[in-house]
C-alpha atoms as a printed R data frame, in Angstrom:
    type eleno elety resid chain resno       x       y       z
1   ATOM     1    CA   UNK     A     1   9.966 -17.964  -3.005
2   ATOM     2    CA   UNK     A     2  11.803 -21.195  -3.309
3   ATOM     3    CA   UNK     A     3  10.562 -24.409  -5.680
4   ATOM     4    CA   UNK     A     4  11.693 -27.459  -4.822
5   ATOM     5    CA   UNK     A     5  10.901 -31.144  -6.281
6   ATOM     6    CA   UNK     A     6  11.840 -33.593  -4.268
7   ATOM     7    CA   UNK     A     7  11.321 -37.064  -3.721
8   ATOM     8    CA   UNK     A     8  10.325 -36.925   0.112
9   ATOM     9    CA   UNK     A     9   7.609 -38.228   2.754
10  ATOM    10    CA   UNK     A    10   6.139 -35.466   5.063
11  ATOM    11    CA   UNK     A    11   4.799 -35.926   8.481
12  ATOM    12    CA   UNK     A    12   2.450 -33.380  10.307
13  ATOM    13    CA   UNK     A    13   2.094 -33.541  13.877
14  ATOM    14    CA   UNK     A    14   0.095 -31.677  16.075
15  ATOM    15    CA   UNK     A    15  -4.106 -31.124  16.476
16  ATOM    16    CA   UNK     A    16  -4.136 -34.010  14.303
17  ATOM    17    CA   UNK     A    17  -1.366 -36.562  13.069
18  ATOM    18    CA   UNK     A    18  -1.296 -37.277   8.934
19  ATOM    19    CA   UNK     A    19   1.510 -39.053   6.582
20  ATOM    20    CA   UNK     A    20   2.497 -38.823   3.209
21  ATOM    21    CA   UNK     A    21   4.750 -41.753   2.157
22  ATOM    22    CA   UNK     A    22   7.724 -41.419  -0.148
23  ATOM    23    CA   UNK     A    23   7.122 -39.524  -3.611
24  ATOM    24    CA   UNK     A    24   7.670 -37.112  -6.134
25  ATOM    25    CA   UNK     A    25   6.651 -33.843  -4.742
26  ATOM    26    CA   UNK     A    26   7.296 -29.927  -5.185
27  ATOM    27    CA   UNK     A    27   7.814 -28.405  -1.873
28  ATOM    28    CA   UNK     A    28   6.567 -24.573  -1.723
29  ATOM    29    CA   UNK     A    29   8.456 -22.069   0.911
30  ATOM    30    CA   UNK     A    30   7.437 -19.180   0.850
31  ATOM    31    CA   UNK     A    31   8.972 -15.925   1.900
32  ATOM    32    CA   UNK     A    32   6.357 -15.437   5.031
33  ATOM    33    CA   UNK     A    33   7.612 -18.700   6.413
34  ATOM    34    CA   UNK     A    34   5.413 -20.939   4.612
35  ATOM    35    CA   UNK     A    35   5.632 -24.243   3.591
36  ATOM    36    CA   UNK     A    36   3.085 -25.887   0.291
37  ATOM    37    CA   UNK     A    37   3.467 -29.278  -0.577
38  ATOM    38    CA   UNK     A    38   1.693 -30.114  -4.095
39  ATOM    39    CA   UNK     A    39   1.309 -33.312  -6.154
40  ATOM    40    CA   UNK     A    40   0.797 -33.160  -9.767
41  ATOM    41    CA   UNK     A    41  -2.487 -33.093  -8.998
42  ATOM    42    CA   UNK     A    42  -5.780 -31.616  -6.956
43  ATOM    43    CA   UNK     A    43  -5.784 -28.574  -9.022
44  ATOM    44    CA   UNK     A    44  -4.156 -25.088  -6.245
45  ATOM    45    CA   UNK     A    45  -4.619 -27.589  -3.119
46  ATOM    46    CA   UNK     A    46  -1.928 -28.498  -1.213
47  ATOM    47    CA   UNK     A    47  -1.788 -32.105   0.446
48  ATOM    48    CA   UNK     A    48  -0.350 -30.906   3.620
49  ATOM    49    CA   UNK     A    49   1.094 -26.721   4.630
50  ATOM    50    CA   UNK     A    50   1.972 -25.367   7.480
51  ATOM    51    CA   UNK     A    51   0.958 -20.992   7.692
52  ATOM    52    CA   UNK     A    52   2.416 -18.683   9.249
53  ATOM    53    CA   UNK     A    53   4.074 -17.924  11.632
54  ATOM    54    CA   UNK     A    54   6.232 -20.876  11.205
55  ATOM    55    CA   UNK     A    55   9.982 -21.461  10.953
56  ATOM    56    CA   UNK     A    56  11.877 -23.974   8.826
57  ATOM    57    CA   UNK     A    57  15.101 -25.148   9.900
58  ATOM    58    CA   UNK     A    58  17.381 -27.602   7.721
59  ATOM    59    CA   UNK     A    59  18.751 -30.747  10.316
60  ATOM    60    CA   UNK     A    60  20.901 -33.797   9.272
61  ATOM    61    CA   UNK     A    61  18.833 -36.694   9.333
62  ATOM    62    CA   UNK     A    62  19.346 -39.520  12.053
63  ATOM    63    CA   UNK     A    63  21.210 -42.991  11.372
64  ATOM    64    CA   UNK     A    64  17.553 -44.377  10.420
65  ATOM    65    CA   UNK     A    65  16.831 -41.725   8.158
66  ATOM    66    CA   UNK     A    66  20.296 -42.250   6.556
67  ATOM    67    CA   UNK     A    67  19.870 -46.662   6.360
68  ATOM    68    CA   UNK     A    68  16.169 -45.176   4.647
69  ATOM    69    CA   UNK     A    69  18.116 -42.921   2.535
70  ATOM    70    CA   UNK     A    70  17.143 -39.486   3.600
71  ATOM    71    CA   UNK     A    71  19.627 -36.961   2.229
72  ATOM    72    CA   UNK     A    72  17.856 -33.945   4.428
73  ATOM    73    CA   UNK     A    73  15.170 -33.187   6.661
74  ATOM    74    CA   UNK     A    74  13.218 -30.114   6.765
75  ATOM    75    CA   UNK     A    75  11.021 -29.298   9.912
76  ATOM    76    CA   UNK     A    76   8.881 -26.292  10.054
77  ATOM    77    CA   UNK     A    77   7.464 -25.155  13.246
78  ATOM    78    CA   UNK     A    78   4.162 -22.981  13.894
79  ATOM    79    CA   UNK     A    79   5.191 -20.351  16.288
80  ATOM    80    CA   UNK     A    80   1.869 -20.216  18.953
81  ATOM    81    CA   UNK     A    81   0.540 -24.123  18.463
82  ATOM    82    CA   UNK     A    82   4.095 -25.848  17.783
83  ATOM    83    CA   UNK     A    83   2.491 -27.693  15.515
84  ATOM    84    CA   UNK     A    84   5.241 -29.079  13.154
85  ATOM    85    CA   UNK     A    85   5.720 -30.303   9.067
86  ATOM    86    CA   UNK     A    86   8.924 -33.240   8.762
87  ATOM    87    CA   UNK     A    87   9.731 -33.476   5.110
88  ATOM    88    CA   UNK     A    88  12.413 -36.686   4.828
89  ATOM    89    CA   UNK     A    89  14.293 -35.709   1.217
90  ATOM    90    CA   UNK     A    90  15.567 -38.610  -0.344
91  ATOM    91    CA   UNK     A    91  16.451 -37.065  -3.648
92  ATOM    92    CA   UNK     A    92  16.094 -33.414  -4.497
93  ATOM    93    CA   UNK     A    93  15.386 -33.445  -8.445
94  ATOM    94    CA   UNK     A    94  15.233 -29.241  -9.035
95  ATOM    95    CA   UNK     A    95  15.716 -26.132  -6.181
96  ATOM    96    CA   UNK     A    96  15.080 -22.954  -7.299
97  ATOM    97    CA   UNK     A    97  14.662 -19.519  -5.899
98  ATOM    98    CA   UNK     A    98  12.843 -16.294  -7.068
99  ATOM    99    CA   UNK     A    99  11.760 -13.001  -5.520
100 ATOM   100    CA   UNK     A   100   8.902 -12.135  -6.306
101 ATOM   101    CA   UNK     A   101   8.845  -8.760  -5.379
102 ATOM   102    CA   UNK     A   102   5.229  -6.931  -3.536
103 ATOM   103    CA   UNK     A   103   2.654  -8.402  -4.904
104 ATOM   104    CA   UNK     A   104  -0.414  -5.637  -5.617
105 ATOM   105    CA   UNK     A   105  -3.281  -7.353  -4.338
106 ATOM   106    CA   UNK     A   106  -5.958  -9.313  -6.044
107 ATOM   107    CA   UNK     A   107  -8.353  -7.236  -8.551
108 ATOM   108    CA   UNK     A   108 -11.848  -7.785  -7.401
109 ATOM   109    CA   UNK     A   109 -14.652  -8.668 -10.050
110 ATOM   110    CA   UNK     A   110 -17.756  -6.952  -9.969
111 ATOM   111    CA   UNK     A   111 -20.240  -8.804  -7.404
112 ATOM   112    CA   UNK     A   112 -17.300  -9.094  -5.065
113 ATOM   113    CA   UNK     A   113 -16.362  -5.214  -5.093
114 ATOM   114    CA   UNK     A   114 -20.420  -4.757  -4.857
115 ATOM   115    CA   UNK     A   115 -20.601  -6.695  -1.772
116 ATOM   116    CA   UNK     A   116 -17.852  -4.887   0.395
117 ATOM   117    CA   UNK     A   117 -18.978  -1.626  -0.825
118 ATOM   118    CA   UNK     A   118 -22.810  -2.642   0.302
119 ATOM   119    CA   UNK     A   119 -21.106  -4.543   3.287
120 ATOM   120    CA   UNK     A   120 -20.114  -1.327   4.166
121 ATOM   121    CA   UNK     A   121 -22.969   0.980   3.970
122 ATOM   122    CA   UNK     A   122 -24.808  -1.955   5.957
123 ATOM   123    CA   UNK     A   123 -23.074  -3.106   8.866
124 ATOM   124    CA   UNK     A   124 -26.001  -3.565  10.674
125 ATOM   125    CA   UNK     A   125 -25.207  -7.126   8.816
126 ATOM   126    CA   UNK     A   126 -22.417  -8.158  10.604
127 ATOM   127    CA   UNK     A   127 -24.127  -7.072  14.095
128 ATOM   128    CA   UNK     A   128 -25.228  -4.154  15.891
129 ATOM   129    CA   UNK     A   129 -23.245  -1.663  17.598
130 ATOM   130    CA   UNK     A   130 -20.727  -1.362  14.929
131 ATOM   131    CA   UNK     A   131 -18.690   1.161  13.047
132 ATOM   132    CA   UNK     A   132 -17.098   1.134  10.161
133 ATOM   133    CA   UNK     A   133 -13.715   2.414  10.143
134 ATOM   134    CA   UNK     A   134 -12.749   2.281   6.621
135 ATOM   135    CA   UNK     A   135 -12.608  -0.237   3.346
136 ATOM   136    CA   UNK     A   136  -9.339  -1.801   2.190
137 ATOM   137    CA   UNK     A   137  -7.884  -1.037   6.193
138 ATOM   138    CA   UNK     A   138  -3.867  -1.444   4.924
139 ATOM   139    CA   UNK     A   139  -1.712  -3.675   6.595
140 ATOM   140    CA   UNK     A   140   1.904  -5.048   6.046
141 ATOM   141    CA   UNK     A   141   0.591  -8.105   3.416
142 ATOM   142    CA   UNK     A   142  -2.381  -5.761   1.695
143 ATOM   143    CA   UNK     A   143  -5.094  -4.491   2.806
144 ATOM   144    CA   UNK     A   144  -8.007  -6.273   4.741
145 ATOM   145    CA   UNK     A   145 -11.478  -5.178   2.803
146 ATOM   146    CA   UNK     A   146 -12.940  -4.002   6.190
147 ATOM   147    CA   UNK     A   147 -12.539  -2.711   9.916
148 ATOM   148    CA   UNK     A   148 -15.333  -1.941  12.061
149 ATOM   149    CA   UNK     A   149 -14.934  -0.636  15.387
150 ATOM   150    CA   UNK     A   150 -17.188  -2.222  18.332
151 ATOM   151    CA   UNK     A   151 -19.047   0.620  19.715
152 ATOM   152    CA   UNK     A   152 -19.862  -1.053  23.228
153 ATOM   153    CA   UNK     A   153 -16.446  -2.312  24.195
154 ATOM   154    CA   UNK     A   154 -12.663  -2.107  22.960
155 ATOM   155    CA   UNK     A   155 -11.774  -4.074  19.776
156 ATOM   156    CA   UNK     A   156 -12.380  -4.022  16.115
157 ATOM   157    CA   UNK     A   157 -14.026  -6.088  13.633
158 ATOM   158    CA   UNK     A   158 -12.106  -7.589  10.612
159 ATOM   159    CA   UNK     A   159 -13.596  -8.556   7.784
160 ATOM   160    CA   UNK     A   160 -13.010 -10.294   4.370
161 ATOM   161    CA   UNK     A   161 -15.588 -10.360   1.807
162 ATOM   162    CA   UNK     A   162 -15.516 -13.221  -1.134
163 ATOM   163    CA   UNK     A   163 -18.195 -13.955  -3.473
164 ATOM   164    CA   UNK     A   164 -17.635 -17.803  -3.108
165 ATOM   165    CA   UNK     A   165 -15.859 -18.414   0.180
166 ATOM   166    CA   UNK     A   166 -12.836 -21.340  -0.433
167 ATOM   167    CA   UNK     A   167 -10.132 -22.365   2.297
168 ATOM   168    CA   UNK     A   168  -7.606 -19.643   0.704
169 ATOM   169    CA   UNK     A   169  -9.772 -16.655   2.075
170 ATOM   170    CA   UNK     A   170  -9.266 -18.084   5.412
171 ATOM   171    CA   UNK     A   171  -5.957 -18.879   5.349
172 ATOM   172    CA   UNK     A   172  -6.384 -15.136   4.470
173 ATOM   173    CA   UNK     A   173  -7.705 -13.480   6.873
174 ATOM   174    CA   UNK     A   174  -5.994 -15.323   9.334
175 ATOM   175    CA   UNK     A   175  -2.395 -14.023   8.258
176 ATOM   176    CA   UNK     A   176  -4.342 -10.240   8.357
177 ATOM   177    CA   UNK     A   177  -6.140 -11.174  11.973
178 ATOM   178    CA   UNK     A   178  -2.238 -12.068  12.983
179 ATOM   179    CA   UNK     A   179  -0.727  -8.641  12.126
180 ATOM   180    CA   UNK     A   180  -4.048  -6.809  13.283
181 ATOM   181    CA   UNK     A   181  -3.818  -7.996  16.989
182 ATOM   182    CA   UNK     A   182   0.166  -7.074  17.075
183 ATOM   183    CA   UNK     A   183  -1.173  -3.394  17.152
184 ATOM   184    CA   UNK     A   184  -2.873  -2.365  20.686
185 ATOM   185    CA   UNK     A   185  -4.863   0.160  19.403
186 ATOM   186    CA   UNK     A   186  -6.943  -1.891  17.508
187 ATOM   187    CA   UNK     A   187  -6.906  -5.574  19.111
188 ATOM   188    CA   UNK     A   188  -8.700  -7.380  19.871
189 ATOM   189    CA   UNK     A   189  -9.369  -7.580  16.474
190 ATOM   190    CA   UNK     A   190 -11.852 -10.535  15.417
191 ATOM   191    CA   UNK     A   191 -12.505 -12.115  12.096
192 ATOM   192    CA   UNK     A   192 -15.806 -12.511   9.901
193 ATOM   193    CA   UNK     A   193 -15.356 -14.587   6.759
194 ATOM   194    CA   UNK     A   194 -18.534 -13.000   4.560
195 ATOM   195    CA   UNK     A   195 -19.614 -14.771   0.944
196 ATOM   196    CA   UNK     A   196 -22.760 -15.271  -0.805
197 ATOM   197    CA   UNK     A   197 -21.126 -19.285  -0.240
198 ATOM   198    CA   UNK     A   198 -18.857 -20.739   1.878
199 ATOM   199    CA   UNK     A   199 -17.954 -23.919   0.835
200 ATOM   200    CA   UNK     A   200 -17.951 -26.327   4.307
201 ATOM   201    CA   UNK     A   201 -14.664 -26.975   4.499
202 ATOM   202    CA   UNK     A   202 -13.904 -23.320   4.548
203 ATOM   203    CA   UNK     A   203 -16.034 -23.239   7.164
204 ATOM   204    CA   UNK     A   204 -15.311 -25.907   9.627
205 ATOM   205    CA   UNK     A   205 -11.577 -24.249   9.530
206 ATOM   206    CA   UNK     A   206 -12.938 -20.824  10.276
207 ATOM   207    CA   UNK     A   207 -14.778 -21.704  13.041
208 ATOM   208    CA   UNK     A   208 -11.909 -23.792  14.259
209 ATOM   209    CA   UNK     A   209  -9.587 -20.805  14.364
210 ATOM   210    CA   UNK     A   210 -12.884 -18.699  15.923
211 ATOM   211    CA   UNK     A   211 -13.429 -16.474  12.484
212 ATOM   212    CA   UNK     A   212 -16.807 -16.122  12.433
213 ATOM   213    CA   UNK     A   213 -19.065 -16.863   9.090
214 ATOM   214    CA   UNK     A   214 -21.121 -14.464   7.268
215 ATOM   215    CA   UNK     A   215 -23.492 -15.715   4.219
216 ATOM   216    CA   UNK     A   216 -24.006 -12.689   2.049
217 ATOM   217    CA   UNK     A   217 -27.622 -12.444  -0.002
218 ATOM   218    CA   UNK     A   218 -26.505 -10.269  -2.733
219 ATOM   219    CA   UNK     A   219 -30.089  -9.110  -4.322
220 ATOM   220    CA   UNK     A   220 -31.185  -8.391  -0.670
221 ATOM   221    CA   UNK     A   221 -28.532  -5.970   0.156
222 ATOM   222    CA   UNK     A   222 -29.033  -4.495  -3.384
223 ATOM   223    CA   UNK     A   223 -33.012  -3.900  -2.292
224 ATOM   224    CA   UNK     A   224 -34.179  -6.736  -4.749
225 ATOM   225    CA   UNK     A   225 -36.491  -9.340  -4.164
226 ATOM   226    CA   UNK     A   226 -37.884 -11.911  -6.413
227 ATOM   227    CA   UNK     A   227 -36.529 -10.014  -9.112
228 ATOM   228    CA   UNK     A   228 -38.552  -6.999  -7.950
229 ATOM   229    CA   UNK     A   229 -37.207  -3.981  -6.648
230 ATOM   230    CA   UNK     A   230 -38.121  -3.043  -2.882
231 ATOM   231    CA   UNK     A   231 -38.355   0.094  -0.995
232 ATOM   232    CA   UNK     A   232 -38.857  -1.475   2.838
C-alpha cells in the first residue's frame, strides 16, 4: 500500500463527471489497483476512488499543467467501464510505501455471525429454488459468507451478510462477484447485499451495479415475535 499527501486536484470522468480543486490531500493506492482519496475529514469516506479493476499509470503533465504547476499526473483507469481518476500533483508533501502482508479477514460480532448462520439454514429467504453450497465460499481476497447454487438453471448465488449495510460491503462484494464470474463453473454468479439496514446510499449503488438487496429481520429468523417465542 502506498500513502501519499499531496497537494493535487482530481477529476473523475465517466457515468458521471465530478472535480476536486487544488488541496491538501492523501492519495490511497492500494495493492489491488485501487485508488482512495481522503481529506482530513468525513470520518473512512473517501471524496472520490476508483475500484478495481483499475490501472494507474504515472504521465508527464502537458505545457498547461506545467504554466499551472503540476509536477505529475496520475490517471487510473477502470478496466470494463473506462471510467477514469486524473490527480494533477502540484506538490507531493510525504510518499510512503508498506506491505501489508494477507490480511485475515474481518472478525464478525455476534448478530452478524447469527445472521449468516440463520441465512443459511433459511434460504428460502433469498428465493426459492436455492441451494446452499457452503458458508465462508473462499476466494483469492477472503472468503464470501455465502454461495447458493440455483437449482432451476446454471449459476450461483453470492451473498454478503452485514448487520448494518454501509457502501464498504458493496464495494465488497463487488471485488468477490469479480473473481466469482472469472471461474465457469460457478458464473454466473449474482450478488445479494443482506442487513437488518441498508443505509440508501448503499443501496442506490447496489442496485446500480445489479446486486440485489436483502433486509434481514433478525428476531423473525430467530422464531421471535413481539418478544414472544413462536413455533409456526
Amino acid at each position: 500500500m502506498r500513502l501519499v499527501i499531496a497537494r493535487c486536484s482530481v477529476d473523475y470522468t465517466g457515468r458521471l463527471n465530478a472535480h476536486l480543486p487544488l488541496a491538501t490531500r492523501l492519495l490511497v493506492h492500494k495493492g489491488d489497483g485501487s485508488l482512495l482519496v481522503h481529506s482530513d475529514g468525513g470520518s473512512y469516506k473517501p471524496l472520490n476512488w476508483m475500484s478495481p479493476p483499475c490501472a494507474l499509470t504515472v504521465e508527464q503533465p502537458d505545457e498547461v499543467d506545467v504554466e499551472d504547476g503540476v509536477i505529475q499526473r496520475w490517471r487510473v483507469t477502470h478496466a470494463k467501464t473506462g471510467d477514469a481518476l486524473l490527480v494533477r500533483i502540484h506538490e507531493i508533501v510525504h510518499d510512503t510505501a508498506h506491505d501489508l502482508g494477507v490480511d485475515p479477514g474481518l472478525i464478525k460480532d455476534g448478530v452478524e455471525a447469527d445472521l449468516q448462520r440463520l441465512l443459511a439454514e433459511q434460504v428460502s429467504v433469498v428465493g426459492e429454488n436455492l441451494t446452499l453450497v457452503r458458508r465462508e465460499y473462499p476466494t483469492a481476497i477472503g472468503p464470501v459468507d455465502l454461495l447458493l447454487r440455483n437449482d432451476d438453471g446454471p449459476g450461483t448465488v453470492a451473498i454478503e451478510v452485514k448487520r448494518r449495510g454501509d457502501i464498504d460491503g458493496v464495494e465488497q462484494l463487488t471485488r468477490y462477484l469479480e473473481l466469482l464470474n472469472r471461474d465457469p463453473l460457478l458464473a454466473p454468479v449474482t450478488g445479494v447485499y443482506a442487513a437488518q439496514e441498508i443505509k440508501p446510499q448503499a443501496r442506490v449503488l447496489a442496485t446500480d451495479r445489479g446486486i440485489r438487496c436483502l433486509t434481514l429481520d433478525y428476531d423473525e429468523m430467530k422464531g421471535v415475535q413481539s418478544g414472544a417465542p413462536r413455533l409456526f
